[in-house]
Short mmCIF file of C-alpha atoms in Angstrom, two decimals:
data_model
loop_
_atom_site.label_atom_id
_atom_site.label_comp_id
_atom_site.label_asym_id
_atom_site.label_seq_id
_atom_site.Cartn_x
_atom_site.Cartn_y
_atom_site.Cartn_z
CA MET R 1 0.00 0.00 0.00
CA LEU R 2 1.21 3.48 -0.89
CA ASP R 3 1.01 6.72 1.10
CA LEU R 4 -0.60 9.93 -0.11
CA VAL R 5 2.05 12.64 0.34
CA ASP R 6 2.08 16.41 -0.19
CA ALA R 7 4.86 18.48 -1.80
CA ASP R 8 6.64 18.82 1.57
CA GLY R 9 6.66 15.08 2.23
CA VAL R 10 3.80 15.17 4.75
CA VAL R 11 1.71 11.99 4.68
CA LEU R 12 -2.08 12.30 4.69
CA GLY R 13 -2.91 10.69 8.02
CA ASN R 14 -6.62 10.08 7.48
CA ALA R 15 -6.42 8.69 3.94
CA VAL R 16 -8.93 5.92 4.64
CA GLN R 17 -11.55 8.40 5.84
CA VAL R 18 -10.89 10.81 2.93
CA LEU R 19 -11.05 8.13 0.23
CA SER R 20 -14.18 6.58 1.77
CA ARG R 21 -16.14 9.81 1.36
CA SER R 22 -16.76 12.37 -1.36
CA HIS R 23 -13.44 13.95 -2.33
CA GLN R 24 -11.69 15.87 -5.10
CA ARG R 25 -9.45 13.74 -7.31
CA VAL R 26 -6.07 14.99 -8.53
CA THR R 27 -3.83 13.69 -11.33
CA ARG R 28 -0.31 14.93 -12.05
CA VAL R 29 1.72 13.88 -15.09
CA SER R 30 5.37 15.01 -15.16
CA LEU R 31 7.86 14.67 -17.99
CA LEU R 32 11.27 13.35 -16.87
CA ASP R 33 14.67 13.01 -18.50
CA SER R 34 16.46 9.66 -18.82
CA LEU R 35 17.64 9.89 -15.18
CA PHE R 36 14.12 10.64 -13.88
CA ASN R 37 14.83 14.33 -13.30
CA PRO R 38 11.70 16.50 -13.79
CA LEU R 39 11.91 18.78 -16.81
CA PRO R 40 11.02 22.38 -15.86
CA GLY R 41 7.59 23.52 -16.92
CA LEU R 42 6.52 20.12 -18.21
CA VAL R 43 3.92 19.09 -15.65
CA PHE R 44 0.53 18.17 -17.09
CA THR R 45 -2.39 18.12 -14.69
CA GLY R 46 -6.15 18.13 -14.92
CA ASP R 47 -6.10 21.71 -13.64
CA SER R 48 -3.83 22.80 -16.49
CA GLY R 49 -6.28 21.38 -18.98
CA TYR R 50 -3.66 19.23 -20.71
CA ALA R 51 -4.14 15.76 -19.16
CA ILE R 52 -7.74 15.02 -20.09
CA ASP R 53 -8.05 11.23 -19.96
CA GLY R 54 -6.09 8.07 -19.32
CA THR R 55 -5.58 4.84 -17.39
CA VAL R 56 -2.77 3.15 -15.50
CA THR R 57 -2.94 -0.65 -15.47
CA GLN R 58 -1.10 -3.07 -13.18
CA ASP R 59 -1.01 -6.84 -13.64
CA ILE R 60 1.05 -9.00 -11.29
CA THR R 61 1.04 -11.91 -13.77
CA GLN R 62 2.82 -9.91 -16.49
CA THR R 63 6.56 -9.40 -16.88
CA VAL R 64 5.96 -5.72 -17.64
CA ARG R 65 3.76 -5.08 -14.63
CA ARG R 66 2.71 -1.45 -15.29
CA THR R 67 1.33 0.04 -18.50
CA MET R 68 -0.47 3.29 -19.20
CA SER R 69 -2.40 5.26 -21.77
CA ILE R 70 -2.96 9.00 -21.49
CA THR R 71 -4.60 11.64 -23.68
CA ILE R 72 -3.22 15.18 -23.57
CA ALA R 73 -4.74 18.29 -25.10
CA ASN R 74 -2.58 19.38 -28.03
CA PRO R 75 -3.80 22.81 -29.19
CA GLY R 76 -2.10 23.89 -32.39
CA GLY R 77 0.12 20.80 -32.26
CA VAL R 78 2.19 22.28 -29.43
CA TRP R 79 3.06 18.79 -28.09
CA THR R 80 3.29 16.93 -31.40
CA PRO R 81 6.61 14.98 -31.41
CA ASP R 82 9.05 16.36 -33.98
CA GLY R 83 12.60 15.14 -33.40
CA GLU R 84 14.94 14.77 -30.46
CA GLU R 85 14.19 18.17 -28.96
CA SER R 86 10.49 17.37 -28.66
CA ALA R 87 8.94 17.01 -25.22
CA PHE R 88 7.50 13.58 -26.03
CA TYR R 89 10.53 11.92 -27.60
CA TRP R 90 11.60 8.37 -26.74
CA ASP R 91 14.39 9.43 -24.39
CA LYS R 92 11.84 10.93 -21.98
CA HIS R 93 9.76 9.30 -19.25
CA LEU R 94 6.34 10.07 -17.82
CA ARG R 95 5.78 10.01 -14.07
CA ILE R 96 2.10 9.63 -13.25
CA GLU R 97 0.75 10.43 -9.79
CA ARG R 98 -2.81 10.17 -8.53
CA GLY R 99 -4.36 11.51 -5.35
CA VAL R 100 -6.74 13.91 -3.65
CA ARG R 101 -6.98 17.58 -2.76
CA VAL R 102 -7.73 18.29 0.90
CA GLY R 103 -8.03 21.86 2.20
CA GLY R 104 -6.34 23.18 -0.93
CA VAL R 105 -3.36 20.82 -0.53
CA GLU R 106 -2.63 18.04 -3.03
CA TYR R 107 -1.70 14.62 -1.65
CA LEU R 108 -0.37 12.25 -4.29
CA ALA R 109 0.75 8.63 -4.61
CA PRO R 110 2.96 7.42 -7.49
CA ALA R 111 1.25 5.27 -10.12
CA GLY R 112 4.40 4.56 -12.12
CA VAL R 113 7.24 5.86 -14.26
CA PHE R 114 6.75 4.97 -17.91
CA LEU R 115 8.70 4.79 -21.13
CA ILE R 116 7.03 6.60 -24.02
CA ASP R 117 5.95 3.92 -26.46
CA ALA R 118 3.56 5.09 -29.19
CA PRO R 119 2.58 8.77 -29.45
CA GLU R 120 -0.44 9.31 -31.71
CA VAL R 121 -1.84 12.68 -32.77
CA THR R 122 -5.53 12.88 -33.63
CA GLY R 123 -6.99 16.32 -34.21
CA ASN R 124 -6.07 18.50 -31.26
CA THR R 125 -5.18 15.66 -28.89
CA LEU R 126 -2.04 13.59 -28.30
CA ARG R 127 -2.50 10.02 -27.08
CA ILE R 128 0.51 8.31 -25.54
CA SER R 129 0.85 4.69 -24.51
CA GLY R 130 3.73 3.43 -22.45
CA ALA R 131 5.12 0.78 -20.13
CA ASP R 132 7.45 0.54 -17.15
CA ARG R 133 11.21 0.21 -17.64
CA MET R 134 11.13 -3.59 -17.71
CA ASP R 135 9.81 -3.15 -21.26
CA ARG R 136 13.31 -2.14 -22.39
CA ALA R 137 14.48 -5.73 -21.94
CA THR R 138 11.75 -7.49 -23.90
CA LYS R 139 13.66 -7.66 -27.21
CA SER R 140 17.23 -8.13 -25.96
CA GLU R 141 19.36 -11.24 -26.49
CA PHE R 142 22.85 -12.38 -25.55
CA THR R 143 25.09 -11.70 -28.56
CA LEU R 144 27.94 -13.85 -27.21
CA PRO R 145 28.09 -16.82 -24.82
CA SER R 146 28.10 -15.50 -21.25
CA SER R 147 28.84 -17.16 -17.93
CA TYR R 148 28.45 -16.23 -14.26
CA ALA R 149 30.67 -17.96 -11.71
CA THR R 150 29.70 -20.02 -8.69
CA GLY R 151 29.32 -17.90 -5.57
CA GLN R 152 28.12 -14.70 -7.24
CA ARG R 153 25.19 -12.96 -5.60
CA VAL R 154 21.99 -13.73 -7.49
CA GLY R 155 20.66 -10.18 -7.23
CA THR R 156 23.87 -8.81 -8.75
CA VAL R 157 23.69 -11.28 -11.64
CA ILE R 158 20.06 -10.36 -12.35
CA GLN R 159 20.95 -6.67 -12.30
CA SER R 160 23.89 -7.26 -14.64
CA ILE R 161 21.77 -9.19 -17.14
CA LEU R 162 18.97 -6.63 -17.19
CA THR R 163 21.38 -3.70 -17.32
CA SER R 164 22.92 -5.28 -20.43
CA ALA R 165 19.38 -5.58 -21.78
CA GLY R 166 18.95 -1.81 -21.52
CA VAL R 167 16.93 -1.49 -18.32
CA GLY R 168 19.61 0.75 -16.81
CA ASN R 169 21.93 0.49 -13.82
CA ASP R 170 20.42 3.35 -11.82
CA PHE R 171 17.55 3.16 -9.32
CA TRP R 172 17.63 -0.45 -8.11
CA THR R 173 16.49 -1.95 -4.81
CA ILE R 174 17.97 -5.42 -4.35
CA ASP R 175 17.18 -7.90 -1.59
CA ASP R 176 18.12 -11.40 -2.74
CA ASP R 177 18.01 -12.82 0.80
CA GLY R 178 21.72 -13.64 0.56
CA ALA R 179 21.26 -16.05 -2.36
CA THR R 180 24.38 -17.04 -4.32
CA LEU R 181 24.89 -19.21 -7.40
CA GLY R 182 25.48 -22.78 -6.28
CA THR R 183 26.91 -23.64 -9.68
CA ALA R 184 28.13 -21.65 -12.68
CA ARG R 185 25.36 -20.34 -14.93
CA SER R 186 25.94 -20.02 -18.67
CA PHE R 187 23.87 -18.53 -21.46
CA GLU R 188 24.27 -19.04 -25.18
CA GLN R 189 24.20 -16.58 -28.04
CA ALA R 190 20.57 -15.67 -28.91
CA ASP R 191 19.24 -16.59 -25.45
CA GLU R 192 16.78 -13.91 -24.34
CA ARG R 193 18.22 -11.81 -21.53
CA LEU R 194 14.87 -11.10 -19.89
CA ALA R 195 13.93 -14.79 -19.81
CA ALA R 196 17.36 -15.58 -18.35
CA ALA R 197 16.96 -13.05 -15.54
CA LEU R 198 13.41 -14.11 -14.69
CA THR R 199 14.25 -17.83 -14.71
CA LEU R 200 17.18 -17.17 -12.41
CA ALA R 201 14.87 -15.23 -10.09
CA ASP R 202 12.35 -18.10 -10.06
CA ASP R 203 15.12 -20.56 -9.22
CA PHE R 204 15.74 -18.65 -5.99
CA SER R 205 12.12 -17.72 -5.24
CA LEU R 206 12.71 -14.07 -6.10
CA GLU R 207 10.58 -11.62 -8.05
CA VAL R 208 11.73 -8.80 -10.34
CA PHE R 209 9.62 -5.81 -11.31
CA ALA R 210 9.51 -2.02 -11.67
CA ASP R 211 7.78 -0.34 -8.74
CA ALA R 212 5.56 2.74 -8.59
CA ALA R 213 8.55 5.07 -8.16
CA GLY R 214 10.33 3.63 -11.21
CA PHE R 215 12.88 1.59 -9.24
CA MET R 216 13.80 -1.92 -10.36
CA VAL R 217 13.08 -4.26 -7.45
CA VAL R 218 14.56 -7.68 -6.72
CA ARG R 219 13.12 -9.27 -3.59
CA PRO R 220 11.92 -12.59 -2.16
CA LYS R 221 8.50 -13.61 -3.37
CA GLN R 222 5.96 -12.59 -0.77
CA ASP R 223 3.80 -15.18 0.99
CA PRO R 224 0.26 -13.80 0.49
CA ARG R 225 -0.81 -15.34 3.79
CA ASP R 226 1.48 -12.86 5.57
CA ALA R 227 0.23 -9.80 3.69
CA PRO R 228 -1.67 -7.38 5.97
CA ILE R 229 -5.14 -6.30 4.86
CA VAL R 230 -4.67 -2.75 3.57
CA TRP R 231 -8.27 -1.95 2.64
CA THR R 232 -11.79 -3.24 3.28
CA PHE R 233 -14.45 -2.98 0.60
CA GLN R 234 -17.72 -3.25 2.49
CA GLU R 235 -21.35 -2.28 2.26
CA GLY R 236 -22.92 0.69 4.01
CA ALA R 237 -22.71 4.47 4.00
CA ASP R 238 -18.94 4.49 3.45
CA ALA R 239 -18.92 1.82 0.74
CA THR R 240 -16.42 2.48 -2.05
CA HIS R 241 -17.19 -0.49 -4.30
CA LEU R 242 -19.74 0.07 -7.05
CA GLY R 243 -20.31 -3.42 -8.41
CA LEU R 244 -18.98 -6.93 -8.03
CA SER R 245 -18.86 -10.12 -10.09
CA LYS R 246 -17.61 -13.45 -8.78
CA ARG R 247 -16.55 -16.62 -10.55
CA TRP R 248 -15.08 -19.95 -9.59
CA SER R 249 -12.63 -21.89 -11.73
CA ARG R 250 -10.02 -24.61 -11.35
CA ASP R 251 -8.49 -24.26 -14.82
CA ARG R 252 -5.22 -22.71 -13.58
CA PHE R 253 -5.25 -24.22 -10.12
CA TYR R 254 -2.58 -26.57 -8.74
CA ASN R 255 -2.51 -28.08 -5.25
CA HIS R 256 0.59 -30.26 -5.58
CA ILE R 257 4.10 -29.01 -6.41
CA LEU R 258 7.18 -31.00 -7.41
CA VAL R 259 10.51 -29.17 -7.74
CA SER R 260 13.68 -30.88 -8.92
CA GLY R 261 17.24 -29.69 -9.50
CA GLU R 262 20.82 -30.83 -9.78
CA GLY R 263 23.32 -30.69 -6.94
CA ALA R 264 26.83 -29.37 -7.42
CA ASP R 265 28.09 -32.88 -6.59
CA THR R 266 26.76 -35.09 -9.41
CA SER R 267 27.55 -38.24 -7.42
CA LYS R 268 24.72 -37.41 -5.05
CA ALA R 269 21.03 -38.04 -5.57
CA LEU R 270 18.86 -35.63 -7.54
CA ILE R 271 17.55 -32.81 -5.39
CA ARG R 272 13.77 -32.71 -5.14
CA ALA R 273 11.11 -31.02 -3.01
CA GLU R 274 7.45 -31.90 -2.90
CA THR R 275 4.63 -30.07 -1.17
CA SER R 276 0.85 -30.05 -1.37
CA VAL R 277 -2.30 -28.69 0.22
CA THR R 278 -2.91 -30.83 3.30
CA ASN R 279 -5.47 -28.79 5.23
CA PRO R 280 -8.26 -31.37 5.83
CA SER R 281 -10.95 -28.67 5.89
CA SER R 282 -9.89 -27.12 2.57
CA PRO R 283 -11.59 -28.07 -0.71
CA LEU R 284 -8.18 -27.46 -2.28
CA ARG R 285 -6.60 -30.48 -0.59
CA VAL R 286 -5.16 -33.17 -2.87
CA THR R 287 -7.64 -35.70 -1.45
CA GLY R 288 -10.55 -33.30 -1.93
CA PRO R 289 -13.15 -32.67 -4.65
CA MET R 290 -10.67 -31.07 -7.08
CA GLY R 291 -8.32 -34.03 -7.08
CA ASP R 292 -4.54 -34.11 -7.29
CA ARG R 293 -3.33 -31.35 -9.64
CA LEU R 294 0.45 -31.50 -10.04
CA TYR R 295 2.71 -28.63 -11.15
CA LYS R 296 6.34 -29.53 -11.95
CA TYR R 297 9.33 -27.18 -11.99
CA THR R 298 12.86 -28.28 -12.91
CA SER R 299 16.05 -26.24 -13.03
CA ALA R 300 19.76 -27.00 -13.02
CA MET R 301 20.23 -23.89 -10.88
CA ILE R 302 18.49 -25.51 -7.91
CA THR R 303 21.50 -26.98 -6.12
CA THR R 304 20.52 -27.36 -2.46
CA GLN R 305 17.63 -28.93 -0.60
CA ALA R 306 16.87 -25.68 1.22
CA GLN R 307 16.59 -23.85 -2.10
CA ALA R 308 14.29 -26.52 -3.55
CA ASP R 309 12.06 -26.40 -0.46
CA LYS R 310 11.80 -22.61 -0.69
CA VAL R 311 10.88 -22.65 -4.39
CA ALA R 312 8.26 -25.36 -3.82
CA ALA R 313 6.65 -23.42 -0.97
CA SER R 314 6.57 -20.24 -3.05
CA LEU R 315 4.98 -22.00 -6.03
CA LEU R 316 2.29 -23.50 -3.81
CA TRP R 317 1.43 -20.07 -2.35
CA ARG R 318 0.90 -18.72 -5.84
CA ARG R 319 -0.70 -21.70 -7.57
CA ALA R 320 -3.26 -22.66 -4.93
CA ILE R 321 -5.11 -19.35 -4.47
CA ILE R 322 -6.93 -19.03 -7.77
CA GLU R 323 -10.05 -21.07 -7.26
CA GLU R 324 -12.16 -17.98 -6.54
CA GLU R 325 -11.89 -14.70 -8.45
CA ILE R 326 -13.71 -11.38 -8.10
CA ARG R 327 -13.84 -8.34 -10.36
CA LEU R 328 -14.77 -5.22 -8.46
CA ASP R 329 -15.63 -1.72 -9.70
CA HIS R 330 -14.81 0.90 -7.09
CA VAL R 331 -14.17 4.54 -6.36
CA PRO R 332 -10.54 5.07 -7.49
CA ASN R 333 -8.06 4.40 -4.72
CA PRO R 334 -4.47 5.36 -5.66
CA THR R 335 -2.99 3.82 -2.50
CA ILE R 336 -3.59 0.15 -3.35
CA GLU R 337 -1.35 -1.94 -5.58
CA VAL R 338 -1.20 -5.43 -7.06
CA GLY R 339 0.03 -7.84 -4.42
CA ASP R 340 -1.86 -6.05 -1.65
CA ALA R 341 -4.37 -8.00 0.42
CA VAL R 342 -7.91 -6.63 0.79
CA ARG R 343 -11.08 -7.75 2.53
CA ILE R 344 -14.32 -7.75 0.51
CA VAL R 345 -17.79 -7.87 2.06
CA ASP R 346 -20.82 -8.28 -0.23
CA THR R 347 -24.18 -9.79 0.73
CA ASN R 348 -25.45 -10.67 -2.75
CA THR R 349 -22.46 -12.86 -3.57
CA HIS R 350 -22.08 -14.22 0.00
CA THR R 351 -18.61 -12.70 0.18
CA ASP R 352 -16.74 -11.87 3.37
CA SER R 353 -13.12 -12.88 3.01
CA ARG R 354 -9.54 -11.90 2.30
CA TYR R 355 -8.24 -11.58 -1.27
CA LEU R 356 -5.01 -10.75 -3.11
CA ILE R 357 -5.10 -8.05 -5.80
CA SER R 358 -3.84 -9.53 -9.09
CA SER R 359 -4.64 -6.67 -11.49
CA LEU R 360 -6.15 -3.20 -11.44
CA ASN R 361 -7.06 -0.28 -13.69
CA LEU R 362 -6.79 3.24 -12.28
CA PRO R 363 -8.48 6.03 -14.28
CA LEU R 364 -6.68 9.35 -14.51
CA ALA R 365 -9.82 11.38 -15.15
CA GLY R 366 -13.42 10.42 -14.34
CA GLY R 367 -15.06 7.03 -13.99
CA PRO R 368 -14.64 4.04 -11.70
CA ALA R 369 -11.54 1.95 -11.17
CA THR R 370 -11.57 -1.83 -11.47
CA LEU R 371 -9.57 -4.53 -9.78
CA ASP R 372 -9.33 -8.30 -9.99
CA VAL R 373 -8.61 -10.32 -6.88
CA LYS R 374 -7.92 -13.95 -6.05
CA LYS R 375 -8.80 -15.89 -2.94
CA ILE R 376 -6.19 -16.26 -0.22
CA ARG R 377 -6.70 -19.54 1.63
CA ARG R 378 -4.68 -21.36 4.28
CA LEU R 379 -2.86 -24.21 2.53
CA SER R 380 -1.87 -26.57 5.34
#
């Protein structure tokens, strides 16, 4: 969950109360240089009349987690891109912030820092789509065989690979939980750099993404069962949800995980870890009505039993919480993010439980926001 902060760094202390009642929305769009420095005079807000529509989307299942589309007033073609000196050229970034105005003071939360992808001029408007900085790596490949030695820190290797892919070496937050390569890791010419970095992260139960402030983040995958509830969508006078649909599916659900790897000493037995849903009261259990649904993951980079156990546990957290999904329309809330846990209460759908946000759409002008959530259930 994000804070709403004013220009002096003061956090809005009663954000829940403000967002739960009628309030004035604020959007700020700032143009940045390649090092994320604001460019003087290039702030586009609803008050200025330039930023007139748009959406920021987050999806935790996608490699490029944040995307955006924004429409800016373009009277007389003043913002039409026309070469390297143009405001909306490809070396620039857009920082989008969303918030509220309270007592004449704007309190904003970051929604993302975006690469400019496809400017499009139609009449007197300029429409810009974009994506977070992970998008820079999507078309990069190793041009020569590359190898990383045993003992190197995993976070450093991931950063090196993605920096070579064009993501940039500035603005990183790395917490690899002390993980090191248990064996040398090699990549061949034409291997995709992004796939290499993400596979390496998975092998050590890490996640890699660009956060709301534009930083690249490497961190241990979060157990959703430990996530605090940051918001409650409930009925009544202070309700902020506007509509709800609920569906049940087992198409992408797994309740049994098998992880295997190769130890550094090839004379020893193959490393393997197996875990499953064992909670006797859960319909997700392997002996329950959904049956035994096995997901297998194999990697030569898994070299210790502890590592295999950690990867198996992480996969079970993420694969066994999708049997119940809700789409919820709500009053825009710029403080919540994918990966946050929320409580939803709704009489018509017999809902009163805890869910994990998997995707959301945040409007930059009028209209409701939407989010998709998945059920969080105790697994054992």
